[in-house]
Coordinates of C-alpha atoms (C1' of nucleotides) in Angstrom, one line a residue:
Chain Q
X592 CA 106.7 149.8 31.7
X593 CA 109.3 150.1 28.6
X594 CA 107.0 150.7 25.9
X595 CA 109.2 153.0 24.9
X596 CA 110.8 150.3 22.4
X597 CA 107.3 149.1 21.2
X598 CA 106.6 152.5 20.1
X599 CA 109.9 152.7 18.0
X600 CA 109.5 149.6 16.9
X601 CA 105.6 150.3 15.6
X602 CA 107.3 153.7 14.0
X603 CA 110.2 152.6 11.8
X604 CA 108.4 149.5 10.9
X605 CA 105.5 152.0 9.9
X606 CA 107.7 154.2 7.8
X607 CA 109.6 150.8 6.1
X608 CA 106.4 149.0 5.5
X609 CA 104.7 152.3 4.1
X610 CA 107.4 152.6 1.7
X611 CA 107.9 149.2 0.6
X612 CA 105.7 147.1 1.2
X613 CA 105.0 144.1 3.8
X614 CA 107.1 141.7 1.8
X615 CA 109.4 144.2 0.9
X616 CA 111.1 145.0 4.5
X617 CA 112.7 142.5 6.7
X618 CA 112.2 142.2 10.3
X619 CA 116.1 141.9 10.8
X620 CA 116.0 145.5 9.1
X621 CA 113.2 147.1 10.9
X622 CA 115.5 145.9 14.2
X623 CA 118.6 147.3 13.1
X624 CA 117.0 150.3 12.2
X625 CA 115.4 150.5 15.4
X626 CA 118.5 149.3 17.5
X627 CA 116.9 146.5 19.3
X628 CA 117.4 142.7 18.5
X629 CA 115.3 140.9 16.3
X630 CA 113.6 138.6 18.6
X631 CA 111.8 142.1 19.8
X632 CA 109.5 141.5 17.5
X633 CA 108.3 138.2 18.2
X634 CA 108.3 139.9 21.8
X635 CA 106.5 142.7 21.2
X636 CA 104.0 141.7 18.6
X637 CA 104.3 138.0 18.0
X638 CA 105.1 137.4 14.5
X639 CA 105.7 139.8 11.8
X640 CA 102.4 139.7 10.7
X641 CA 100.9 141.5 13.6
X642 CA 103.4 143.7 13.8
X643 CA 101.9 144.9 10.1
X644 CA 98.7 145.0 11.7
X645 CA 99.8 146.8 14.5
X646 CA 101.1 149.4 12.3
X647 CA 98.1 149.7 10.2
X648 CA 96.5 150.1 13.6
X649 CA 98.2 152.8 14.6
X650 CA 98.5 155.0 11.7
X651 CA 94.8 154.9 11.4
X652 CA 94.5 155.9 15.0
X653 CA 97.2 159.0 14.6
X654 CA 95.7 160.4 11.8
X655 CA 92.0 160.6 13.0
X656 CA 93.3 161.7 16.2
X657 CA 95.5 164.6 14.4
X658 CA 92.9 165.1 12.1
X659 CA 89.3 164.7 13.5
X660 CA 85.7 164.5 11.4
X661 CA 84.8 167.6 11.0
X662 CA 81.6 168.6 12.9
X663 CA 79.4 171.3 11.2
X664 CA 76.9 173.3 12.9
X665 CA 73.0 172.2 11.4
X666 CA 72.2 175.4 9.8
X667 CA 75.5 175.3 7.6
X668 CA 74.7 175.5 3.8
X669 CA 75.6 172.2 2.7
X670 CA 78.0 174.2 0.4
X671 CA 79.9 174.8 2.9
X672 CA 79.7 172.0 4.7
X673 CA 81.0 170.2 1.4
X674 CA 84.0 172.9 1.8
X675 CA 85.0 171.8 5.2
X676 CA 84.9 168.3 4.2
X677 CA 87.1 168.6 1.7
X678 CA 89.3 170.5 3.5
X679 CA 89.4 167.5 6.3
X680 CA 89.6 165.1 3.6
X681 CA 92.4 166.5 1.8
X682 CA 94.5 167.5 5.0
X683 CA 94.3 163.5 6.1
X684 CA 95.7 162.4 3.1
X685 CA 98.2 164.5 2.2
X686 CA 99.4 167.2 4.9
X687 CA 101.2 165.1 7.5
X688 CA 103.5 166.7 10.0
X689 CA 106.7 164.7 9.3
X690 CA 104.5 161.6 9.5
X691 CA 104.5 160.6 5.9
X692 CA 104.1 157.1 6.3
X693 CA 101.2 157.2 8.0
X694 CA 98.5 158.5 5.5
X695 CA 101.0 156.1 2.8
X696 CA 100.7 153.2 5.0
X697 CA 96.4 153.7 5.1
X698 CA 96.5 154.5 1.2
X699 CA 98.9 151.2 0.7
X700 CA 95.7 149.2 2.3
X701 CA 93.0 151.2 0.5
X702 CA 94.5 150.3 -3.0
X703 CA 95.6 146.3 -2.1
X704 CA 93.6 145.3 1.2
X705 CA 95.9 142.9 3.2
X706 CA 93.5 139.9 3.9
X707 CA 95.2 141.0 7.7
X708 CA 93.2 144.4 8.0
X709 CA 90.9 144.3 5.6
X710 CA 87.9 144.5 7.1
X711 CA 89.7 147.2 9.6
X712 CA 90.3 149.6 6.5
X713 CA 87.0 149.0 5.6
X714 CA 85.8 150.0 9.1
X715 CA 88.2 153.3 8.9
X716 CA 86.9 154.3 5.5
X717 CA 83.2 153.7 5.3
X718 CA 82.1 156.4 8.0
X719 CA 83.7 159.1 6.1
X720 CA 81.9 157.9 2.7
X721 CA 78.7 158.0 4.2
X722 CA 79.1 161.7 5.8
X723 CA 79.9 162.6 2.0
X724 CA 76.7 160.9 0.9
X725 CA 74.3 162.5 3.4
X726 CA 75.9 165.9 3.0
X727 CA 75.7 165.3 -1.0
X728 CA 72.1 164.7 -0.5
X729 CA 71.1 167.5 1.6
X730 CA 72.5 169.3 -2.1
X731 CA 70.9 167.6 -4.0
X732 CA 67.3 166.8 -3.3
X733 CA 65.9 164.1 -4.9
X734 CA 66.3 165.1 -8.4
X735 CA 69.5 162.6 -8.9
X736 CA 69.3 158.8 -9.2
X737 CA 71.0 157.2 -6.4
X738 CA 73.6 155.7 -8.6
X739 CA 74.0 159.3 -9.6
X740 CA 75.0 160.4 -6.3
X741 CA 77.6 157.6 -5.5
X742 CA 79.6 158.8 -8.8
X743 CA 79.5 162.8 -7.6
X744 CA 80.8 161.4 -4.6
X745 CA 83.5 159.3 -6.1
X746 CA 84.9 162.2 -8.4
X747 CA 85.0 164.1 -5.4
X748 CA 86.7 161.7 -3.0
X749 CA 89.4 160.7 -6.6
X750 CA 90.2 164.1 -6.9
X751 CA 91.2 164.5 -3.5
X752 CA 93.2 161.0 -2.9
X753 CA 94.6 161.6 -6.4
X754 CA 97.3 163.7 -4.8
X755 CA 98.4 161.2 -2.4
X756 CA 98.0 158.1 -4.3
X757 CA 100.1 159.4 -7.9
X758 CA 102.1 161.3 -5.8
X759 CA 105.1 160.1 -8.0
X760 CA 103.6 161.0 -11.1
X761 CA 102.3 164.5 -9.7
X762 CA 105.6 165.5 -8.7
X763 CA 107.1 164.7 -11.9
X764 CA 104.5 165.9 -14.0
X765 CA 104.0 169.7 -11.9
X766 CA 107.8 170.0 -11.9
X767 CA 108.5 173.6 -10.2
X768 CA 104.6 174.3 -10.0
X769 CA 104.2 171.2 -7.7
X770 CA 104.7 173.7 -3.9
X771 CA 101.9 176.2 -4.9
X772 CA 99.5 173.0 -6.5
X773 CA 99.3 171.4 -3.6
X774 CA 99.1 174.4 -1.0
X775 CA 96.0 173.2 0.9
X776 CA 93.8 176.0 1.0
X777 CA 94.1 176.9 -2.4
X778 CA 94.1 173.3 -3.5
X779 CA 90.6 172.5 -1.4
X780 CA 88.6 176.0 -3.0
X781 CA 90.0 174.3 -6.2
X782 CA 88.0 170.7 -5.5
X783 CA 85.0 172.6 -3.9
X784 CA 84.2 175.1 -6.4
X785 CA 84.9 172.6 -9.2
X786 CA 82.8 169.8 -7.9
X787 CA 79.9 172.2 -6.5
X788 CA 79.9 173.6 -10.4
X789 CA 79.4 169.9 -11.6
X790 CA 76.8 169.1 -8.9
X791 CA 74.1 172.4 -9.9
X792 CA 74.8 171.4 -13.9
X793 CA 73.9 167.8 -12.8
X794 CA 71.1 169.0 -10.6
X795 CA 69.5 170.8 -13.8
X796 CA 70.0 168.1 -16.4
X797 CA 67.9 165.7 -13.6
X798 CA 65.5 168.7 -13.5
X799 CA 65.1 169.5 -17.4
X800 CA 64.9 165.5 -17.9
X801 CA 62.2 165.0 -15.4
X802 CA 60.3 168.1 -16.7
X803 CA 60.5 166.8 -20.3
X804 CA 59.1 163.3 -19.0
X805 CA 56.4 165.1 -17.3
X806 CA 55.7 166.8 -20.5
X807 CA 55.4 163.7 -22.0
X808 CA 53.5 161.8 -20.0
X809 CA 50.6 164.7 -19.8
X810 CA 50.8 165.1 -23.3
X811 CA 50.1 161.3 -23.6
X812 CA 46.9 161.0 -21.1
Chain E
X279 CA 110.8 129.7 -32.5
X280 CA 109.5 128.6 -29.3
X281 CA 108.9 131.8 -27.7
X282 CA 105.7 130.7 -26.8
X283 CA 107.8 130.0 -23.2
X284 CA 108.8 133.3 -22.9
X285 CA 105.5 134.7 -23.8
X286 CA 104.1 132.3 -21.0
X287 CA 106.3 133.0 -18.4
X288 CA 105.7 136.9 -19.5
X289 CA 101.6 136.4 -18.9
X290 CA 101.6 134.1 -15.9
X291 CA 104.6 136.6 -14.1
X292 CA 102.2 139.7 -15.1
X293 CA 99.6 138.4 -13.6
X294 CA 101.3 137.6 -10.7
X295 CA 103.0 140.6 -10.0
X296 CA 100.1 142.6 -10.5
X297 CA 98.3 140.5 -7.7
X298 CA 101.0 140.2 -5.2
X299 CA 103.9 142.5 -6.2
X300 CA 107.1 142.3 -7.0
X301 CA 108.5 140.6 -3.6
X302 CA 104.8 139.0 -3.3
X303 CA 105.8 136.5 -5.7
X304 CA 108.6 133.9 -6.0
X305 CA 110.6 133.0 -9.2
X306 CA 109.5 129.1 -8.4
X307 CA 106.2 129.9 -8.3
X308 CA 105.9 132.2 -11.7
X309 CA 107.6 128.9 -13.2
X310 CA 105.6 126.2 -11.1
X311 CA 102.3 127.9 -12.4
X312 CA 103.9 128.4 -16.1
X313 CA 104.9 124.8 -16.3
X314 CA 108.5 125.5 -16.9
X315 CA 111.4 124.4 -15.0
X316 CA 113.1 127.5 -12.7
X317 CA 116.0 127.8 -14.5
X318 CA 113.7 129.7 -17.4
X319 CA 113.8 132.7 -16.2
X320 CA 117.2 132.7 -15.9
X321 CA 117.6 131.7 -19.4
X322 CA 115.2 133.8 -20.9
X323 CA 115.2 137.1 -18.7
X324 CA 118.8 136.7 -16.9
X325 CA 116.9 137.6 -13.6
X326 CA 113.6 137.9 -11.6
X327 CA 114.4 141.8 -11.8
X328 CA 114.5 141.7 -15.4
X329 CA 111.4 139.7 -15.5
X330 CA 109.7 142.1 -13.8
X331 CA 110.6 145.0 -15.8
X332 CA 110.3 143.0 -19.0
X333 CA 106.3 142.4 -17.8
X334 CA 105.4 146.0 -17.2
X335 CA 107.0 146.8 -20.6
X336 CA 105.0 144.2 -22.8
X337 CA 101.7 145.2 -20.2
X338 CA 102.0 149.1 -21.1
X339 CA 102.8 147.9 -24.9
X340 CA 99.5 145.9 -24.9
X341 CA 97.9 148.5 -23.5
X342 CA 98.8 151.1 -26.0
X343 CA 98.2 149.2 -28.8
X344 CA 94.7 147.9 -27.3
X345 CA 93.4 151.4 -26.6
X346 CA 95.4 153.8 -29.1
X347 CA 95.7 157.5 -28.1
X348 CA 92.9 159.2 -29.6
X349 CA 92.8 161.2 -32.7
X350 CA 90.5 163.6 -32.9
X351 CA 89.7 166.2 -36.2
X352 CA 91.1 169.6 -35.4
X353 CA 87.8 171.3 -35.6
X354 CA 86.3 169.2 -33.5
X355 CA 84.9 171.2 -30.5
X356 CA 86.8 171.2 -27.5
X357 CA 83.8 169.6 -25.0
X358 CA 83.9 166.8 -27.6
X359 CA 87.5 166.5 -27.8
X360 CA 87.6 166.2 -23.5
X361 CA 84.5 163.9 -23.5
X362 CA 87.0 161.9 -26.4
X363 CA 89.7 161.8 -23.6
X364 CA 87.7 160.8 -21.1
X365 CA 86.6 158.1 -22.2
X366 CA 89.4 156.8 -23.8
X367 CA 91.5 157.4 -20.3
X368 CA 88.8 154.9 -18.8
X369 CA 89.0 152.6 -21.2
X370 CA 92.8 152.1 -20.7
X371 CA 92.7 151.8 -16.9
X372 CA 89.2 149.8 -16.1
X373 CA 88.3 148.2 -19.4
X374 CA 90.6 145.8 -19.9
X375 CA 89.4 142.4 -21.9
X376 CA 90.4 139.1 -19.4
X377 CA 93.8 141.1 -19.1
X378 CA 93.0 143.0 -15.9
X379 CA 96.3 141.9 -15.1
X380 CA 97.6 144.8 -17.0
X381 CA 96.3 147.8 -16.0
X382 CA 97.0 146.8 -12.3
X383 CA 100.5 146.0 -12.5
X384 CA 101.2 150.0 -14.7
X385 CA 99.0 151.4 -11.9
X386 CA 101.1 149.7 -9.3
X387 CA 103.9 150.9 -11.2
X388 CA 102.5 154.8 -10.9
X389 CA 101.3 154.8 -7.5
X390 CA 104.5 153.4 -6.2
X391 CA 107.4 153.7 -9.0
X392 CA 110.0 150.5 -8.8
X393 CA 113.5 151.8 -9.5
X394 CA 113.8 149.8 -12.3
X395 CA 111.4 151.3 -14.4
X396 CA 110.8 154.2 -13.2
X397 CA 112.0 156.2 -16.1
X398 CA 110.0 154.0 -18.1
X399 CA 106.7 154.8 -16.7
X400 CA 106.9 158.5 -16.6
X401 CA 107.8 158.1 -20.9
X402 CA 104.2 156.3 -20.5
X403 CA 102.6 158.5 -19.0
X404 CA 103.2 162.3 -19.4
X405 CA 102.7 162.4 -23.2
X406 CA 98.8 161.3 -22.0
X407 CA 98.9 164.2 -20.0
X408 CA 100.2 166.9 -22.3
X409 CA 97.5 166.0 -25.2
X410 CA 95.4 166.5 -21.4
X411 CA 97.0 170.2 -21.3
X412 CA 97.2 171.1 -25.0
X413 CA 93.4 170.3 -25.2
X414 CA 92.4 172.1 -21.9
X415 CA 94.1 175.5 -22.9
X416 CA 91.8 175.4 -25.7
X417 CA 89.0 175.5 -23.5
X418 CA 89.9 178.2 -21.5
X419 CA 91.9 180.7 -23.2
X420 CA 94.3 182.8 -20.8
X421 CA 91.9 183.5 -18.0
X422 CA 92.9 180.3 -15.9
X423 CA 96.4 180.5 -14.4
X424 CA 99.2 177.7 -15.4
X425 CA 98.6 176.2 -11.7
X426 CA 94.8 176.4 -12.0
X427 CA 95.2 174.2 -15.7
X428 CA 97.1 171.6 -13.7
X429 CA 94.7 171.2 -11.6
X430 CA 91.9 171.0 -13.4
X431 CA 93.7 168.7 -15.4
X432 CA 95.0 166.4 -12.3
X433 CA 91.2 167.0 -11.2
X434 CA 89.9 165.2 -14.0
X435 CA 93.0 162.3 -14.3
X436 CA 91.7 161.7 -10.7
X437 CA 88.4 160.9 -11.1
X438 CA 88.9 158.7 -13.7
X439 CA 91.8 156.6 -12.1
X440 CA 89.9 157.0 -8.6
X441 CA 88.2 153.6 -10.3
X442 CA 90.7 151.8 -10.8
X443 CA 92.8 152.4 -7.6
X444 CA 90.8 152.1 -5.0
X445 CA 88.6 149.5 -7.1
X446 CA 88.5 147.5 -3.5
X447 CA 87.1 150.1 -1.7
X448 CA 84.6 151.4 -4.8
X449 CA 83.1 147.9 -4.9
X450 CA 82.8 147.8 -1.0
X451 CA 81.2 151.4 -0.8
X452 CA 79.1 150.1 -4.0
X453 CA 77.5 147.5 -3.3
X454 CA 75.3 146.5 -5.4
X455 CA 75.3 149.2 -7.8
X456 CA 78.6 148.8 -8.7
X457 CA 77.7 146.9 -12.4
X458 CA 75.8 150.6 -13.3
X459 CA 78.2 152.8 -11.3
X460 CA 81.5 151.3 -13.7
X461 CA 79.4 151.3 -17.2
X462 CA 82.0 153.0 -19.7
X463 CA 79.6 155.1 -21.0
X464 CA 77.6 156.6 -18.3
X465 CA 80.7 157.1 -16.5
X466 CA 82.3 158.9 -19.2
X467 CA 79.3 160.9 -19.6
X468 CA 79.6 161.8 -16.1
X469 CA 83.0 162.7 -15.6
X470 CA 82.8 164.8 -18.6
X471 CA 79.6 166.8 -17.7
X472 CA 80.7 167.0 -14.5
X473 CA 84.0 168.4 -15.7
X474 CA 82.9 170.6 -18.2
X475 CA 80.6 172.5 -15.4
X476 CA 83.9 173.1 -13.4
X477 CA 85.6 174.6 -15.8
X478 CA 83.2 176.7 -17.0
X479 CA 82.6 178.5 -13.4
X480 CA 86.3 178.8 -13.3
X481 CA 86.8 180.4 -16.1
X482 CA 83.7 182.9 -15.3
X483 CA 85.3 183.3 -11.4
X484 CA 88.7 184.3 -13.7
X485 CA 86.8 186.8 -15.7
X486 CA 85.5 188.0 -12.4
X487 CA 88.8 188.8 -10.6
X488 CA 90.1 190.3 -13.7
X489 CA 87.1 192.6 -14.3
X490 CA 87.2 193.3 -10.6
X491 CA 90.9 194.2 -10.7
X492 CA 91.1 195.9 -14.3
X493 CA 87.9 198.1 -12.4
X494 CA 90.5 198.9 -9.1
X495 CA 92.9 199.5 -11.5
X496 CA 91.1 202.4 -13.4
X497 CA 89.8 204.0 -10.1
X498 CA 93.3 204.3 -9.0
X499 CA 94.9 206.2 -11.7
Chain F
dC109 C1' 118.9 144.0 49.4
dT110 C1' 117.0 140.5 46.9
dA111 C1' 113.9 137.3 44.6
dG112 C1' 111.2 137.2 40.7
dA113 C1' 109.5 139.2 36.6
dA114 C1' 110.4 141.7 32.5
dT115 C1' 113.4 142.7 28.9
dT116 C1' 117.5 142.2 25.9
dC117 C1' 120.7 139.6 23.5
dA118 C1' 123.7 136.4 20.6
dA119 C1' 123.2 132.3 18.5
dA120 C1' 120.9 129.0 16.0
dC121 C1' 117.1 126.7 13.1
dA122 C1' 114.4 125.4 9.4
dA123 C1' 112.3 126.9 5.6
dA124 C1' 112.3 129.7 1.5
dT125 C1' 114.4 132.1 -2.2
dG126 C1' 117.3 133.9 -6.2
dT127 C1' 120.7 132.0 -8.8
dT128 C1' 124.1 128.7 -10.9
dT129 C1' 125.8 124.4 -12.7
dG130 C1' 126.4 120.4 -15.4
dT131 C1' 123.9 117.5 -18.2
dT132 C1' 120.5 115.9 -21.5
dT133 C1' 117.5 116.3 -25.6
dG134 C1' 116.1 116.9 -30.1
dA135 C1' 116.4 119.0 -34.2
dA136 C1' 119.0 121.9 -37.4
dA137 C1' 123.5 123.0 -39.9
dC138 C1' 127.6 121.5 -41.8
Chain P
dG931 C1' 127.4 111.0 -39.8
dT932 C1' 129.2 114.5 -37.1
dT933 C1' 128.9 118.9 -35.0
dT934 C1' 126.3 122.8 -33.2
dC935 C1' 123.1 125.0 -30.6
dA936 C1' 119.0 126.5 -28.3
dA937 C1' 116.0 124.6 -24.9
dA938 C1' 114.8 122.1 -20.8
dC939 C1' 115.8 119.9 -16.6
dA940 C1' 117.1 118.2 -11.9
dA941 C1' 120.1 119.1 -8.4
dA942 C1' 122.7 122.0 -5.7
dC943 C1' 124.5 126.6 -3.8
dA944 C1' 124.8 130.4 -1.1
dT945 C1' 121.9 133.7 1.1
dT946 C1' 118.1 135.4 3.2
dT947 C1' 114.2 135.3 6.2
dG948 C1' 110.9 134.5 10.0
dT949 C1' 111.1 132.4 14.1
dT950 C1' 112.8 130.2 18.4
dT951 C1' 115.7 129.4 22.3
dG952 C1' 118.1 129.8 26.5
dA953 C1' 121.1 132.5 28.9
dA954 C1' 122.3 137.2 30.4
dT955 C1' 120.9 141.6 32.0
dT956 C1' 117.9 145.0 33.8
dC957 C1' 113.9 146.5 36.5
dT958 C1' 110.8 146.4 40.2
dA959 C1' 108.3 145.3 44.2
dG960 C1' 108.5 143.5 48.8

DNA sequence: CTAGAATTCAAACAAATGTTTGTTTGAAAC
DNA sequence: GTTTCAAACAAACATTTGTTTGAATTCTAG
């Protein structure tokens, strides 16, 4: 039972693959790195292919694991139920203990789904969306169009993968600020209070509209 | 003056390369697909690095000149000047007239910055996110610290480009509202109400803590 | 201790890939 | 009419790359 080298292997081929790409890492590379030979691969995992997969696999797995759903207790106020998702959100994507690749590796599907995990990413991300939505919906009752509420719960979800996904460009552009930007705490009261602001002004607009079409329509019979 | 070749070869590899990436695609089959013989690119770009950079170039030229930086009128009010931005922000990364081509291959270029143009991309995109800066310290005078600007400001770049990156994953989540979810206008309108809201409770929770300090402050002495 | 299974290894293979070469073509310049 | 030159092409080159093979080595159970 020498998984040991499967392991490795699934861990430097995660960090290569995360930071280049599936066509740009070689599997002679991955091997060297990992000091084994390159037939481990076809060993191990076949083909190169699966060993992607496998990697996908496993990142995914890690960082749910790490990082679990949140679970709120009923009688939180969905504000602060919003709070702790976007706390759980944000630490998944972008506070990894030494394990980089893995929320890169995830993102790296998200953006350009490999016909290999596709539906699998699909599978990893939709749960999470539709927590979002409920919770957005116990917020905001029935005053905003359906349509309405997918877009509050898109600016919410961009604003928190922003960080990971122009990570580049964030560095470059916060220079010495970037350390206290994206200080988790801090950085989730930011999203919350920001996005809970924009949900109440949304919340009265759909109010003041339906009241004026009310208006209207009494006026009219 | 046939450059229409090099032109060609400049379209068909954009498109390309925005699909698959850079190692994704092969010099024979840019050609193959362009209708010119292999050797073209060597003649005309020197090599498939070149070729590369030389695509992302003429993509963020076309992009510029398709979408030009807004100019607004100095007395224009500050909401109107952000709503301005916002729109014209979306416009450049998810309305892009048959040439989807390149928006994807600069955002490629952002999320995950190739060495050889690197440089290049930042010039591209910082000056975008200083008019961002200039225009939001107009809106909140002093009360919001430097770190709490850039974050607003990274807060609203991120919903906007949230479309466009995880487009896969928006039109999965979607469905089939996706055709109202992605109208221009609606979604500037959205972005920018929703925005606005944030800003304004932040710069009342600044006006807060500085009463609430100036108050301890007094009482002390 | 030992037979058999599991693992590792060096070498090799065929296909693919970026690049180069030598030549041809067709029209412009002299 | 000769020379010049950019443009295009087929063929070939030297590597690289994913994969396979078959023997050597290590492990493990009886």
């Amino acid at each position: 039972m020498k998984q040991g080298v499967r392991n490795h292997l699934l861990e430097i081929a995660g960090r290569l693959f995360a930071e280049r790409g599936y066509d740009g890492v070689t599997v002679r590379e991955i091997c060297h790195k990992a000091g084994v030979n390159v037939s481990a691969v076809n060993y191990y995992f076949g083909d190169k292919q699966n060993l992607y997969l496998e990697a996908v696999r496993v990142a995914a797995r890690q960082r749910i694991e790490e990082v679990p759903m949140i679970t709120w207790s009923a009688d939180d106020p969905p504000a602060v139920k919003l709070r702790h998702y976007i706390r759980n959100l944000l630490q998944r994507v972008l506070l990894n203990g030494g394990a980089d690749w893995q929320a890169q590796l995830i993102m790296s599907e998200v953006v350009k789904p490999t016909r290999a995990c596709r539906r699998f990413v699909q599978e990893f991300v939709r749960p999470n969306f539709e927590v979002l939505l409920r919770l957005l919906r116990e917020l905001v009752p029935e005053e905003l169009s359906e349509t309405g509420l997918y877009r509050v719960a898109f600016s919410i979800v961009g604003q928190c993968v922003y960080y990971r996904l122009c990570k580049g460009i964030v560095r470059n552009l916060a220079g010495k600020k970037l350390p206290s930007l994206v200080h988790l705490e801090q950085l989730a009261q930011h999203i919350t209070e920001f996005s809970l602001a924009g949900i109440y002004t949304l919340i009265q607009r759909a109010r003041q509209r339906r009241r004026r079409a009310q208006l209207m329509l009494e006026s009219a019979s």
